[in-house]
Amino acid sequence: MRNEKNLSMMNRVISYLRQAIYDCKRGFWFCWKRFLILFIIIIFFDFYITKRVIDYEHINRIKLSIGFWDYLFQIFQGMPANIVQNKMSFFELPAMWLLFHLFLTFCMSGYIQQEEQNFGQQVLLRTKSRGIWWSGKCCWCILGTAVYYCITYFVTALFALFRQGFQPGLSAQLHELLSHIDVSGIGNKNIFVILVLMPVILSMGLMLFQLLISSIFNPLVSMVVQTVILSVSGYFCTPFLPGNYLMLMRLSPVSGENIKWEYGISYGILLIAACLLTGKIYYSRKDLCGLNYKQNLPRRGK
């Protein structure tokens, strides 16, 4: 009896792995052109940052230090909280930050609809489990988000290597001149967390939320929802809106606000878990192709 349970569990694990591998392969094939565009976008970002640094050096006749972490900080910095406190001021989200996150939503959108309309129904009939089918889509969403950030880090690392290499910490003088902020409160131990760990985990949670909304409605609605989340997060500085954790200028060591990276990581993990569970429940009740699979699947023992 115990051997039968172990064998059943092993078969289920194998089914999960096969579904995950299938969706990751199909997802890369679906998104590879979009990832190529991402290369161009990050190259443009890094060129723009480099040009700003060179202009400041030329005008002020000084030599600025800029490394890998400084490039990333400039891309992810967002906007300060106090920029929207004045009601007479014009609210405008930072273009570089907004484009980076909106293009991620574009890269991750549309795959699950393509699967539902094409080969996904056949795969679902083969796996005989909607939970496994949904988990494969989530695996691709998580891996695709990781690849998106890896491309960003890779291109930025090349720019930093040609500029000055990998220097520890952030250049306080650079960010004071370019962004008028003090980054001295960010210790070297926290740099990896706020520039790599937290944004990746939180973005994975947001992309799974987009996947869920896209499954219930359509990709356009999910992209609109993501745009609203980012925009509202820019206007209201509160720990309850996830976009605030993606704006490094609003983190507590920089701004003094109650936006802590520990909350951001917890927010992302909870969002991932909630979307995995909600999607599994949703697809257990959804009729994907006009058939009630629970009635058509073979019963146990047959």
Short mmCIF file of C-alpha atoms in Angstrom, two decimals:
data_model
loop_
_atom_site.label_atom_id
_atom_site.label_comp_id
_atom_site.label_asym_id
_atom_site.label_seq_id
_atom_site.Cartn_x
_atom_site.Cartn_y
_atom_site.Cartn_z
CA MET A 1 0.00 0.00 0.00
CA ARG A 2 2.82 2.34 0.91
CA ASN A 3 4.64 1.46 -2.31
CA GLU A 4 1.52 2.35 -4.30
CA LYS A 5 1.32 5.75 -2.58
CA ASN A 6 5.01 6.42 -3.20
CA LEU A 7 4.61 5.42 -6.83
CA SER A 8 1.55 7.66 -7.22
CA MET A 9 3.40 10.59 -5.66
CA MET A 10 6.41 10.00 -7.92
CA ASN A 11 4.17 9.91 -10.99
CA ARG A 12 2.58 13.18 -9.90
CA VAL A 13 5.98 14.82 -9.43
CA ILE A 14 7.02 13.62 -12.88
CA SER A 15 3.79 15.07 -14.33
CA TYR A 16 4.53 18.43 -12.69
CA LEU A 17 8.07 18.43 -14.09
CA ARG A 18 6.92 17.48 -17.59
CA GLN A 19 4.27 20.19 -17.59
CA ALA A 20 6.73 22.79 -16.30
CA ILE A 21 9.32 21.87 -18.94
CA TYR A 22 6.67 21.94 -21.66
CA ASP A 23 5.38 25.39 -20.65
CA CYS A 24 8.86 26.85 -20.24
CA LYS A 25 9.82 25.70 -23.74
CA ARG A 26 6.58 26.99 -25.24
CA GLY A 27 6.84 30.22 -23.25
CA PHE A 28 10.37 30.96 -24.49
CA TRP A 29 9.25 30.31 -28.06
CA PHE A 30 6.32 32.67 -27.50
CA CYS A 31 8.45 35.48 -25.98
CA TRP A 32 11.89 35.29 -27.58
CA LYS A 33 11.26 38.23 -29.92
CA ARG A 34 10.06 40.34 -27.00
CA PHE A 35 13.22 39.48 -25.07
CA LEU A 36 15.29 40.69 -28.02
CA ILE A 37 13.47 44.01 -27.82
CA LEU A 38 14.30 44.10 -24.11
CA PHE A 39 18.01 43.94 -25.02
CA ILE A 40 17.54 47.11 -27.09
CA ILE A 41 15.58 48.85 -24.32
CA ILE A 42 18.20 48.16 -21.64
CA ILE A 43 21.02 49.22 -24.00
CA PHE A 44 19.15 52.49 -24.56
CA PHE A 45 18.69 52.97 -20.78
CA ASP A 46 22.37 52.39 -20.08
CA PHE A 47 23.44 54.66 -22.92
CA TYR A 48 21.18 57.38 -21.57
CA ILE A 49 22.57 57.03 -18.04
CA THR A 50 26.14 57.03 -19.34
CA LYS A 51 25.48 60.16 -21.39
CA ARG A 52 24.08 61.97 -18.34
CA VAL A 53 27.17 61.06 -16.36
CA ILE A 54 29.51 62.23 -19.12
CA ASP A 55 27.59 65.52 -19.46
CA TYR A 56 27.87 66.20 -15.71
CA GLU A 57 31.57 65.41 -15.83
CA HIS A 58 32.08 67.78 -18.74
CA ILE A 59 30.03 70.65 -17.29
CA ASN A 60 31.35 70.42 -13.71
CA ARG A 61 34.84 69.25 -14.69
CA ILE A 62 34.78 66.37 -12.25
CA LYS A 63 35.21 62.61 -12.50
CA LEU A 64 32.16 60.63 -11.38
CA SER A 65 32.33 57.03 -10.27
CA ILE A 66 29.59 54.77 -11.69
CA GLY A 67 29.45 51.00 -11.37
CA PHE A 68 27.07 48.10 -11.90
CA TRP A 69 24.90 48.85 -8.88
CA ASP A 70 24.68 52.54 -9.80
CA TYR A 71 23.33 51.72 -13.26
CA LEU A 72 20.69 49.45 -11.75
CA PHE A 73 19.73 52.03 -9.13
CA GLN A 74 19.17 54.65 -11.83
CA ILE A 75 16.88 52.26 -13.75
CA PHE A 76 14.89 51.13 -10.71
CA GLN A 77 14.87 54.37 -8.69
CA GLY A 78 11.40 55.58 -9.67
CA MET A 79 10.31 58.83 -8.05
CA PRO A 80 10.35 60.29 -4.52
CA ALA A 81 7.20 60.37 -2.41
CA ASN A 82 7.13 64.11 -1.83
CA ILE A 83 6.87 64.88 -5.55
CA VAL A 84 3.08 64.44 -5.41
CA GLN A 85 2.43 66.23 -2.13
CA ASN A 86 2.08 69.60 -3.84
CA LYS A 87 -1.38 69.69 -5.44
CA MET A 88 -0.28 72.39 -7.85
CA SER A 89 2.51 70.23 -9.30
CA PHE A 90 2.00 68.04 -12.35
CA PHE A 91 2.03 64.30 -11.66
CA GLU A 92 4.29 62.40 -14.05
CA LEU A 93 5.68 58.90 -13.61
CA PRO A 94 9.38 58.41 -14.48
CA ALA A 95 9.54 57.16 -18.06
CA MET A 96 12.44 54.73 -17.61
CA TRP A 97 10.95 53.04 -14.55
CA LEU A 98 7.47 52.84 -16.07
CA LEU A 99 8.67 51.46 -19.41
CA PHE A 100 10.77 48.78 -17.70
CA HIS A 101 7.84 47.42 -15.69
CA LEU A 102 5.18 47.84 -18.38
CA PHE A 103 7.30 46.00 -20.92
CA LEU A 104 7.57 43.13 -18.44
CA THR A 105 3.77 42.93 -18.32
CA PHE A 106 3.72 42.91 -22.14
CA CYS A 107 6.30 40.11 -22.31
CA MET A 108 4.34 37.92 -19.91
CA SER A 109 0.88 38.53 -21.41
CA GLY A 110 -1.00 36.39 -23.90
CA TYR A 111 0.72 33.02 -23.45
CA ILE A 112 -2.00 31.27 -21.48
CA GLN A 113 -4.69 32.34 -23.97
CA GLN A 114 -2.63 30.92 -26.82
CA GLU A 115 -2.32 27.64 -24.94
CA GLU A 116 -6.03 27.45 -24.22
CA GLN A 117 -6.85 27.98 -27.89
CA ASN A 118 -4.20 25.67 -29.35
CA PHE A 119 -2.26 22.80 -27.83
CA GLY A 120 -3.14 23.52 -24.23
CA GLN A 121 -6.43 21.62 -24.34
CA GLN A 122 -4.72 18.49 -25.66
CA VAL A 123 -2.04 18.76 -22.98
CA LEU A 124 -4.72 19.17 -20.33
CA LEU A 125 -6.47 16.02 -21.48
CA ARG A 126 -3.16 14.17 -21.32
CA THR A 127 -2.21 15.36 -17.85
CA LYS A 128 -5.78 14.80 -16.54
CA SER A 129 -5.16 17.46 -13.90
CA ARG A 130 -6.03 21.11 -14.10
CA GLY A 131 -3.82 21.84 -11.11
CA ILE A 132 -0.77 20.48 -12.93
CA TRP A 133 -1.77 22.37 -16.08
CA TRP A 134 -2.05 25.66 -14.15
CA SER A 135 1.21 25.04 -12.28
CA GLY A 136 3.06 24.74 -15.59
CA LYS A 137 1.84 28.19 -16.65
CA CYS A 138 2.92 29.61 -13.29
CA CYS A 139 6.39 28.03 -13.66
CA TRP A 140 6.82 29.74 -16.99
CA CYS A 141 5.61 33.06 -15.58
CA ILE A 142 8.13 32.87 -12.72
CA LEU A 143 10.99 31.73 -14.95
CA GLY A 144 10.15 34.28 -17.65
CA THR A 145 10.26 37.10 -15.09
CA ALA A 146 13.64 35.84 -13.86
CA VAL A 147 14.96 35.79 -17.44
CA TYR A 148 13.68 39.35 -17.96
CA TYR A 149 15.73 40.57 -15.01
CA CYS A 150 18.75 38.43 -15.98
CA ILE A 151 18.84 40.13 -19.38
CA THR A 152 18.72 43.50 -17.62
CA TYR A 153 21.58 42.56 -15.31
CA PHE A 154 23.66 41.07 -18.13
CA VAL A 155 23.45 44.10 -20.42
CA THR A 156 24.03 46.49 -17.52
CA ALA A 157 27.04 44.45 -16.37
CA LEU A 158 28.60 44.86 -19.82
CA PHE A 159 28.15 48.63 -19.65
CA ALA A 160 29.60 48.76 -16.15
CA LEU A 161 32.53 46.60 -17.22
CA PHE A 162 33.43 48.94 -20.06
CA ARG A 163 32.89 52.01 -17.89
CA GLN A 164 34.53 51.22 -14.54
CA GLY A 165 33.88 47.60 -13.66
CA PHE A 166 32.23 46.15 -10.58
CA GLN A 167 32.87 48.46 -7.68
CA PRO A 168 31.33 47.82 -4.26
CA GLY A 169 28.51 49.98 -2.97
CA LEU A 170 26.74 52.95 -4.48
CA SER A 171 28.36 56.23 -5.48
CA ALA A 172 26.83 58.84 -3.15
CA GLN A 173 28.19 61.73 -5.23
CA LEU A 174 26.72 60.35 -8.44
CA HIS A 175 23.17 59.94 -7.14
CA GLU A 176 23.30 63.27 -5.36
CA LEU A 177 24.07 65.01 -8.66
CA LEU A 178 21.81 62.97 -10.96
CA SER A 179 18.80 62.36 -8.70
CA HIS A 180 19.31 64.71 -5.72
CA ILE A 181 19.02 61.87 -3.20
CA ASP A 182 21.22 60.56 -0.41
CA VAL A 183 22.02 56.83 -0.74
CA SER A 184 24.53 56.75 2.10
CA GLY A 185 21.90 55.07 4.31
CA ILE A 186 21.94 51.98 2.08
CA GLY A 187 24.60 49.64 3.39
CA ASN A 188 26.62 47.39 1.11
CA LYS A 189 24.96 44.33 2.64
CA ASN A 190 21.50 45.51 1.55
CA ILE A 191 22.39 46.47 -2.02
CA PHE A 192 21.91 42.95 -3.42
CA VAL A 193 18.59 42.64 -1.60
CA ILE A 194 17.04 45.88 -2.87
CA LEU A 195 18.44 45.69 -6.43
CA VAL A 196 18.10 41.95 -7.13
CA LEU A 197 16.21 39.88 -4.59
CA MET A 198 13.27 42.12 -3.71
CA PRO A 199 12.37 43.45 -7.19
CA VAL A 200 12.58 39.96 -8.73
CA ILE A 201 10.37 38.31 -6.09
CA LEU A 202 7.83 41.14 -6.09
CA SER A 203 7.72 41.23 -9.91
CA MET A 204 7.11 37.46 -9.95
CA GLY A 205 4.13 37.99 -7.68
CA LEU A 206 2.78 40.80 -9.85
CA MET A 207 3.22 38.74 -13.02
CA LEU A 208 1.37 35.80 -11.48
CA PHE A 209 -1.39 38.23 -10.52
CA GLN A 210 -1.44 39.42 -14.12
CA LEU A 211 -1.58 35.79 -15.29
CA LEU A 212 -4.59 35.20 -13.05
CA ILE A 213 -6.42 38.32 -14.24
CA SER A 214 -5.59 37.43 -17.84
CA SER A 215 -7.04 33.95 -17.32
CA ILE A 216 -10.28 35.26 -15.84
CA PHE A 217 -10.73 38.10 -18.32
CA ASN A 218 -8.20 38.73 -21.13
CA PRO A 219 -4.61 40.01 -21.62
CA LEU A 220 -5.75 43.58 -22.31
CA VAL A 221 -7.60 43.81 -19.01
CA SER A 222 -4.60 42.38 -17.14
CA MET A 223 -2.26 44.97 -18.67
CA VAL A 224 -4.68 47.76 -17.79
CA VAL A 225 -4.84 46.49 -14.21
CA GLN A 226 -1.04 46.39 -13.98
CA THR A 227 -0.79 49.92 -15.39
CA VAL A 228 -3.30 51.15 -12.82
CA ILE A 229 -1.37 49.45 -9.99
CA LEU A 230 1.89 51.10 -11.04
CA SER A 231 0.27 54.50 -11.58
CA VAL A 232 -1.62 54.51 -8.29
CA SER A 233 1.52 53.33 -6.49
CA GLY A 234 3.35 56.32 -7.93
CA TYR A 235 0.70 58.73 -6.68
CA PHE A 236 0.17 57.26 -3.20
CA CYS A 237 3.18 56.35 -1.08
CA THR A 238 1.83 53.53 1.10
CA PRO A 239 3.12 50.04 2.03
CA PHE A 240 -0.15 48.53 0.78
CA LEU A 241 0.61 49.33 -2.88
CA PRO A 242 3.27 47.00 -4.36
CA GLY A 243 4.65 49.51 -6.84
CA ASN A 244 6.15 51.55 -3.99
CA TYR A 245 8.62 48.77 -3.22
CA LEU A 246 9.80 48.84 -6.83
CA MET A 247 10.70 52.53 -6.47
CA LEU A 248 14.06 52.58 -4.70
CA MET A 249 13.78 56.30 -3.97
CA ARG A 250 10.89 55.47 -1.63
CA LEU A 251 12.65 52.85 0.47
CA SER A 252 13.05 53.77 4.13
CA PRO A 253 16.89 54.17 4.06
CA VAL A 254 16.53 56.81 1.31
CA SER A 255 13.21 58.56 1.95
CA GLY A 256 12.44 57.89 5.60
CA GLU A 257 9.04 56.50 4.56
CA ASN A 258 7.63 53.23 5.92
CA ILE A 259 8.57 51.37 2.73
CA LYS A 260 10.92 48.60 3.85
CA TRP A 261 12.47 45.94 1.66
CA GLU A 262 11.45 43.27 4.21
CA TYR A 263 7.81 44.16 3.56
CA GLY A 264 8.43 44.03 -0.20
CA ILE A 265 9.80 40.49 -0.10
CA SER A 266 6.95 39.33 2.15
CA TYR A 267 4.44 41.05 -0.14
CA GLY A 268 5.86 39.21 -3.17
CA ILE A 269 5.87 35.79 -1.48
CA LEU A 270 2.28 36.18 -0.25
CA LEU A 271 1.16 37.34 -3.70
CA ILE A 272 2.82 34.32 -5.34
CA ALA A 273 1.14 31.89 -2.93
CA ALA A 274 -2.27 33.56 -3.25
CA CYS A 275 -2.18 33.55 -7.06
CA LEU A 276 -1.08 29.90 -7.23
CA LEU A 277 -3.94 28.82 -4.98
CA THR A 278 -6.59 31.07 -6.54
CA GLY A 279 -5.67 29.99 -10.06
CA LYS A 280 -5.85 26.34 -9.12
CA ILE A 281 -9.33 26.81 -7.65
CA TYR A 282 -10.45 28.84 -10.68
CA TYR A 283 -9.28 26.29 -13.23
CA SER A 284 -10.75 23.41 -11.25
CA ARG A 285 -14.16 24.94 -12.02
CA LYS A 286 -13.56 26.35 -15.49
CA ASP A 287 -14.74 24.59 -18.65
CA LEU A 288 -11.86 25.19 -21.07
CA CYS A 289 -13.34 23.80 -24.27
CA GLY A 290 -17.03 23.25 -23.71
CA LEU A 291 -16.54 19.92 -21.94
CA ASN A 292 -16.87 18.91 -18.33
CA TYR A 293 -13.59 17.15 -17.81
CA LYS A 294 -14.58 15.78 -14.43
CA GLN A 295 -17.30 13.74 -16.09
CA ASN A 296 -15.13 12.59 -19.00
CA LEU A 297 -11.98 11.66 -17.11
CA PRO A 298 -11.69 7.94 -16.37
CA ARG A 299 -12.55 6.98 -12.82
CA ARG A 300 -10.01 5.45 -10.53
CA GLY A 301 -9.74 1.72 -10.84
CA LYS A 302 -10.72 1.67 -14.52
#
